[in-house]
Short mmCIF file of C-alpha atoms in Angstrom, two decimals:
data_model
loop_
_atom_site.label_atom_id
_atom_site.label_comp_id
_atom_site.label_asym_id
_atom_site.label_seq_id
_atom_site.Cartn_x
_atom_site.Cartn_y
_atom_site.Cartn_z
CA UNK A 20 73.09 44.20 -2.57
CA UNK A 21 74.25 43.02 0.05
CA UNK A 22 71.53 45.07 2.30
CA UNK A 23 68.89 43.97 -0.51
CA UNK A 24 70.14 40.21 0.78
CA UNK A 25 69.41 41.23 3.97
CA UNK A 26 65.95 42.16 3.79
CA UNK A 27 65.47 39.43 1.93
CA UNK A 28 66.29 37.39 4.69
CA UNK A 29 64.85 38.99 6.76
CA UNK A 30 61.20 39.02 5.83
CA UNK A 31 61.76 35.34 5.00
CA UNK A 32 62.62 34.93 9.29
CA UNK A 33 59.27 36.91 9.78
CA UNK A 34 57.50 34.69 8.15
CA UNK A 35 58.70 31.51 9.63
CA UNK A 36 58.68 33.22 12.64
CA UNK A 37 54.92 33.78 12.24
CA UNK A 38 54.33 30.01 10.69
CA UNK A 39 55.84 28.89 13.51
CA UNK A 40 53.83 31.13 15.85
CA UNK A 41 50.19 29.78 13.94
CA UNK A 42 51.55 25.91 14.95
CA UNK A 43 52.15 27.13 18.62
CA UNK A 44 48.93 28.73 18.78
CA UNK A 45 47.23 25.83 17.08
CA UNK A 46 44.60 24.58 19.96
CA UNK A 47 44.87 20.84 21.48
CA UNK A 48 41.52 19.23 22.07
CA UNK A 49 41.94 16.13 24.46
CA UNK A 50 39.61 13.74 26.67
CA UNK A 51 41.35 12.13 29.27
CA UNK A 52 39.77 8.80 29.54
CA UNK A 53 40.54 7.25 32.50
CA UNK A 54 40.21 3.60 34.88
CA UNK A 55 38.87 4.73 38.07
CA UNK A 56 39.55 1.21 39.76
CA UNK A 57 41.67 1.03 42.89
CA UNK A 58 45.14 1.51 42.35
CA UNK A 59 45.04 4.00 40.13
CA UNK A 60 44.23 7.24 41.85
CA UNK A 61 47.69 8.14 41.98
CA UNK A 62 47.53 8.58 37.97
CA UNK A 63 45.49 10.13 37.88
CA UNK A 64 46.70 12.94 40.41
CA UNK A 65 48.96 13.30 38.14
CA UNK A 66 47.07 15.53 35.77
CA UNK A 67 47.02 18.81 35.43
CA UNK A 68 45.11 21.11 33.22
CA UNK A 69 47.26 23.83 34.16
CA UNK A 70 49.41 22.78 31.48
CA UNK A 71 46.67 23.44 28.56
CA UNK A 72 47.04 26.89 26.93
CA UNK A 73 44.75 29.47 26.09
CA UNK A 74 42.18 28.05 23.69
CA UNK A 75 43.51 24.16 24.86
CA UNK A 76 39.76 22.29 25.76
CA UNK A 77 39.91 18.93 27.77
CA UNK A 78 37.48 16.53 28.92
CA UNK A 79 36.69 13.83 31.35
CA UNK A 80 35.77 10.17 30.91
CA UNK A 81 35.66 7.73 33.91
CA UNK A 82 35.29 3.76 33.36
CA UNK A 83 35.16 0.53 35.41
CA UNK A 84 34.38 -2.72 34.02
CA UNK A 85 32.07 -2.41 31.40
CA UNK A 86 31.30 1.14 32.64
CA UNK A 87 31.29 4.35 30.80
CA UNK A 88 30.63 7.41 31.64
CA UNK A 89 31.24 11.14 30.68
CA UNK A 90 32.74 13.10 33.68
CA UNK A 91 33.25 16.31 32.16
CA UNK A 92 32.64 17.34 28.65
CA UNK A 93 35.43 19.16 26.46
CA UNK A 94 35.44 22.97 28.52
CA UNK A 95 38.21 25.45 28.22
CA UNK A 96 37.26 25.61 32.50
CA UNK A 97 40.37 25.01 34.50
CA UNK A 98 38.26 24.54 37.54
CA UNK A 99 35.48 22.05 35.72
CA UNK A 100 38.30 20.32 34.44
CA UNK A 101 40.18 20.10 38.04
CA UNK A 102 36.61 18.75 40.03
CA UNK A 103 36.11 15.93 37.24
CA UNK A 104 39.88 14.93 37.63
CA UNK A 105 39.20 15.33 41.49
CA UNK A 106 35.72 12.81 41.10
CA UNK A 107 37.79 10.38 38.96
CA UNK A 108 40.33 10.32 41.52
CA UNK A 109 38.18 8.85 44.57
CA UNK A 110 36.76 6.36 41.98
CA UNK A 111 33.48 7.94 41.09
CA UNK A 112 32.82 5.53 38.07
CA UNK A 113 32.75 2.33 40.32
CA UNK A 114 29.10 3.13 41.68
CA UNK A 115 27.47 4.17 38.47
CA UNK A 116 23.42 4.31 38.94
CA UNK A 117 23.44 3.03 42.10
CA UNK A 118 25.43 -0.70 41.13
CA UNK A 119 28.60 -1.59 41.94
CA UNK A 120 31.33 -2.81 40.13
CA UNK A 121 33.93 -5.85 40.16
CA UNK A 122 36.33 -3.32 38.79
CA UNK A 123 39.08 -6.83 39.77
CA UNK A 124 37.99 -8.86 36.48
CA UNK A 125 38.31 -6.54 32.77
CA UNK A 126 37.67 -3.59 31.66
CA UNK A 127 35.94 -2.66 28.09
CA UNK A 128 38.99 -0.35 26.24
CA UNK A 129 37.17 0.02 23.43
CA UNK A 130 33.64 1.33 24.65
CA UNK A 131 35.71 3.96 26.37
CA UNK A 132 38.21 4.86 23.26
CA UNK A 133 34.67 5.02 21.44
CA UNK A 134 32.63 7.47 23.66
CA UNK A 135 36.24 9.71 23.86
CA UNK A 136 36.22 10.08 20.30
CA UNK A 137 32.35 11.11 19.92
CA UNK A 138 33.10 13.59 22.52
CA UNK A 139 35.41 14.96 20.34
CA UNK A 140 33.65 14.56 17.43
CA UNK A 141 31.54 16.63 18.76
CA UNK A 142 33.47 19.47 18.64
CA UNK A 143 33.23 22.82 16.60
CA UNK A 144 36.81 23.77 16.52
CA UNK A 145 38.41 22.64 13.29
CA UNK A 146 41.77 23.83 13.33
CA UNK A 147 42.89 21.90 15.91
CA UNK A 148 44.68 18.76 17.15
CA UNK A 149 43.03 16.28 18.61
CA UNK A 150 44.14 13.23 21.36
CA UNK A 151 42.95 10.69 23.18
CA UNK A 152 45.08 10.13 26.34
CA UNK A 153 43.41 6.56 27.94
CA UNK A 154 45.51 5.38 31.68
CA UNK A 155 44.94 1.63 32.45
CA UNK A 156 45.52 -0.51 34.57
CA UNK A 157 43.73 -4.00 34.17
CA UNK A 158 43.81 -6.25 30.89
CA UNK A 159 40.66 -6.07 28.57
CA UNK A 160 40.62 -9.60 27.62
CA UNK A 161 37.92 -8.68 25.12
CA UNK A 162 40.69 -5.55 23.22
CA UNK A 163 41.96 -7.64 20.40
CA UNK A 164 38.98 -8.11 18.48
CA UNK A 165 37.90 -5.04 19.20
CA UNK A 166 40.30 -2.97 17.43
CA UNK A 167 38.87 -2.40 14.30
CA UNK A 168 35.88 -0.60 16.43
CA UNK A 169 38.53 1.36 18.43
CA UNK A 170 40.77 2.20 15.02
CA UNK A 171 37.75 3.76 12.87
CA UNK A 172 36.48 5.80 16.11
CA UNK A 173 40.00 7.56 16.05
CA UNK A 174 39.81 7.81 12.70
CA UNK A 175 36.85 9.33 12.41
CA UNK A 176 37.70 11.86 15.07
CA UNK A 177 40.83 12.26 13.53
CA UNK A 178 42.85 11.41 16.86
CA UNK A 179 45.70 10.22 17.37
CA UNK A 180 45.86 7.75 20.93
CA UNK A 181 48.12 7.77 23.66
CA UNK A 182 47.76 4.93 26.28
CA UNK A 183 49.18 4.93 30.13
CA UNK A 184 49.48 1.74 30.95
CA UNK A 185 49.63 1.51 34.97
CA UNK A 186 51.22 -0.63 38.41
CA UNK A 187 48.39 -0.93 40.06
CA UNK A 188 48.27 -1.58 43.85
CA UNK A 189 45.86 -1.32 45.99
CA UNK A 190 45.73 -1.72 50.44
CA UNK A 191 42.45 -3.60 51.15
CA UNK A 192 42.60 -3.82 54.87
CA UNK A 193 44.02 -2.54 57.41
CA UNK A 194 47.80 -3.45 59.00
CA UNK A 195 49.83 -2.84 61.14
CA UNK A 196 52.07 0.39 60.64
CA UNK A 197 54.21 1.58 59.14
CA UNK A 198 53.55 -2.65 57.55
CA UNK A 199 51.06 -2.08 54.73
CA UNK A 200 49.14 -4.93 53.20
CA UNK A 201 48.41 -4.18 49.57
CA UNK A 202 47.16 -6.34 46.36
CA UNK A 203 49.39 -6.04 43.36
CA UNK A 204 47.76 -6.69 40.79
CA UNK A 205 49.55 -7.98 37.43
CA UNK A 206 50.49 -5.41 34.80
CA UNK A 207 48.26 -5.06 31.99
CA UNK A 208 51.08 -6.62 29.53
CA UNK A 209 48.88 -8.01 26.43
CA UNK A 210 46.43 -4.88 27.14
CA UNK A 211 49.82 -2.55 26.67
CA UNK A 212 51.33 -4.25 23.68
CA UNK A 213 47.26 -4.09 21.82
CA UNK A 214 46.94 -0.23 22.59
CA UNK A 215 51.10 0.40 21.22
CA UNK A 216 49.44 -0.75 17.44
CA UNK A 217 46.82 1.83 18.37
CA UNK A 218 48.69 4.62 19.49
CA UNK A 219 50.62 3.81 16.19
CA UNK A 220 47.87 3.63 13.88
CA UNK A 221 47.02 6.78 14.93
CA UNK A 222 50.09 8.73 15.43
CA UNK A 223 50.26 8.72 19.25
CA UNK A 224 51.83 6.24 21.48
CA UNK A 225 52.28 3.76 24.36
CA UNK A 226 53.62 4.66 27.52
CA UNK A 227 55.18 1.63 30.03
CA UNK A 228 56.60 2.83 32.72
CA UNK A 229 57.61 7.45 33.17
CA UNK A 230 54.77 9.62 30.82
CA UNK A 231 54.06 13.12 31.64
CA UNK A 232 51.28 15.03 29.79
CA UNK A 233 53.44 18.26 29.06
CA UNK A 234 55.00 15.60 27.40
CA UNK A 235 52.25 14.34 25.21
CA UNK A 236 51.21 17.50 24.75
CA UNK A 237 54.21 18.58 23.53
CA UNK A 238 54.07 15.90 21.22
CA UNK A 239 50.12 16.75 20.31
CA UNK A 240 51.45 19.95 18.88
CA UNK A 241 54.19 19.49 16.81
CA UNK A 242 53.40 19.60 13.66
#
């Protein structure tokens, strides 16, 4: 009898291990949605495509002012992602179509989230966990009136929202050695609160301080 129950237990353990392996192997898809204003370069530089596992795909969207631009559609090509992130890090989105955008005023987070969700909806992978990862450092004064639109987009894409609020400081003019002259931008507290509401609605979360893409991916893979 003992041997029989041992065999049953072994089979159950194998089944559980198989289920866990299947969950672990389930690919993720995420759109890295990045504010390309001065002062966000360091945060963008923390994004490492090598953290993605086999079968995962990611894309990159840059936004600044009212402009939203797809820098890289969903792909499993790590080199292409590196290239798109490097372009975002040097603020390719600041000048779109040859026009310089005033990055000190506002951003359109709802439009950026919608653009990311549209990219996810084009995916042909049905068995995947999806997320929109948004790095932002500027207040969006109109986000409150567009929450319903953003929620609808996230629902349609079956995506979680992970927001990273960035403290921006930007060197604006030459200074004596050892005494950098920097402009500090207010922390986007109101926008962070609204993004927290979107994150909670979608099953994601908001980061107001330390954050790590590895932690986001780990959470996204959870059943």
